[in-house]
Amino acid sequence: MELLGWLERSPSPSVTWWRDSVLLDDSYHVTTQGYIRNNITLVRLKRSDLSAIFTCQAANNNLTVPTSNSVALDLNRKYYCSSCVFLSE
């Protein structure tokens, strides 16, 4: 799963990703169109990831409050069994 964070502001902000208040990634870059972008890829999601809060935060100085947007992860998985045995009555 990939989460994308991008924006266009002046002065250019830092764009960071957080999970439940823990910094995940602060490696943002500027695109050729002038957007500031930071993407994270979540791999091998587990049951413990259910309801985790991921927040993208933008800040450009110490004088203003950072802007942020969050998403809560909801996991739904279709049941799959490659070698199931079903018992009948």
CSV table of C-alpha atoms in Angstrom, one decimal:
chain,number,residue,atom,x,y,z
A,1,MET,CA,0.0,0.0,0.0
A,2,GLU,CA,1.3,3.4,-0.9
A,3,LEU,CA,0.5,6.7,0.9
A,4,LEU,CA,1.2,9.9,-1.0
A,5,GLY,CA,1.8,13.3,0.5
A,6,TRP,CA,2.4,16.3,-1.8
A,7,LEU,CA,1.7,20.0,-1.8
A,8,GLU,CA,2.8,23.4,-3.2
A,9,ARG,CA,3.6,26.2,-0.8
A,10,SER,CA,5.9,29.1,-0.4
A,11,PRO,CA,8.3,28.9,1.4
A,12,SER,CA,8.8,25.2,0.7
A,13,PRO,CA,7.8,23.1,3.6
A,14,SER,CA,9.2,19.9,4.9
A,15,VAL,CA,6.7,17.0,4.4
A,16,THR,CA,6.9,14.1,6.9
A,17,TRP,CA,5.0,10.9,7.6
A,18,TRP,CA,4.1,9.8,11.1
A,19,ARG,CA,2.5,6.6,12.5
A,20,ASP,CA,0.7,7.0,15.8
A,21,SER,CA,3.0,10.0,16.7
A,22,VAL,CA,6.2,8.2,15.6
A,23,LEU,CA,8.2,9.7,12.7
A,24,LEU,CA,8.3,7.2,9.8
A,25,ASP,CA,9.9,9.3,7.0
A,26,ASP,CA,11.2,12.8,6.5
A,27,SER,CA,12.8,12.3,3.0
A,28,TYR,CA,10.7,14.7,0.9
A,29,HIS,CA,11.7,16.0,-2.5
A,30,VAL,CA,10.6,18.7,-4.9
A,31,THR,CA,9.1,17.5,-8.2
A,32,THR,CA,9.8,19.1,-11.6
A,33,GLN,CA,6.3,20.7,-11.3
A,34,GLY,CA,7.3,22.4,-8.1
A,35,TYR,CA,5.4,20.2,-5.7
A,36,ILE,CA,6.9,19.0,-2.4
A,37,ARG,CA,6.4,15.2,-2.2
A,38,ASN,CA,6.9,12.4,0.3
A,39,ASN,CA,5.6,8.9,-0.4
A,40,ILE,CA,5.7,5.9,1.9
A,41,THR,CA,5.0,2.3,1.0
A,42,LEU,CA,3.6,0.0,3.6
A,43,VAL,CA,4.5,-3.7,3.0
A,44,ARG,CA,3.5,-6.9,4.8
A,45,LEU,CA,0.6,-5.3,6.7
A,46,LYS,CA,-0.4,-7.3,9.8
A,47,ARG,CA,-3.3,-7.4,12.2
A,48,SER,CA,-1.4,-5.1,14.4
A,49,ASP,CA,-1.6,-2.4,11.7
A,50,LEU,CA,-5.4,-2.3,12.0
A,51,SER,CA,-6.6,1.2,13.0
A,52,ALA,CA,-3.1,2.6,12.9
A,53,ILE,CA,-3.1,6.4,12.3
A,54,PHE,CA,-0.9,7.6,9.5
A,55,THR,CA,-0.3,11.4,9.4
A,56,CYS,CA,1.2,13.5,6.6
A,57,GLN,CA,2.5,16.8,8.1
A,58,ALA,CA,3.9,19.9,6.4
A,59,ALA,CA,5.8,22.6,8.2
A,60,ASN,CA,7.8,25.5,6.8
A,61,ASN,CA,9.1,27.4,9.8
A,62,ASN,CA,8.9,27.6,13.6
A,63,LEU,CA,6.4,30.5,13.6
A,64,THR,CA,3.3,28.7,12.2
A,65,VAL,CA,1.5,25.6,13.2
A,66,PRO,CA,2.2,22.6,10.9
A,67,THR,CA,-0.6,21.5,8.6
A,68,SER,CA,-1.5,17.8,8.7
A,69,ASN,CA,-3.9,15.2,7.4
A,70,SER,CA,-4.4,11.8,8.8
A,71,VAL,CA,-5.9,8.4,7.8
A,72,ALA,CA,-6.8,5.4,9.9
A,73,LEU,CA,-5.9,2.1,8.3
A,74,ASP,CA,-8.7,-0.4,8.0
A,75,LEU,CA,-7.9,-3.9,6.8
A,76,ASN,CA,-10.2,-6.3,5.1
A,77,ARG,CA,-9.0,-9.6,3.9
A,78,LYS,CA,-10.9,-12.2,1.9
A,79,TYR,CA,-10.4,-15.6,3.5
A,80,TYR,CA,-8.1,-17.8,1.5
A,81,CYS,CA,-7.1,-21.4,2.2
A,82,SER,CA,-5.0,-23.4,-0.2
A,83,SER,CA,-5.3,-26.7,1.6
A,84,CYS,CA,-8.6,-26.6,3.7
A,85,VAL,CA,-10.4,-29.7,4.8
A,86,PHE,CA,-14.2,-29.2,5.3
A,87,LEU,CA,-16.0,-31.7,7.5
A,88,SER,CA,-19.7,-32.5,6.8
A,89,GLU,CA,-22.2,-33.9,9.3
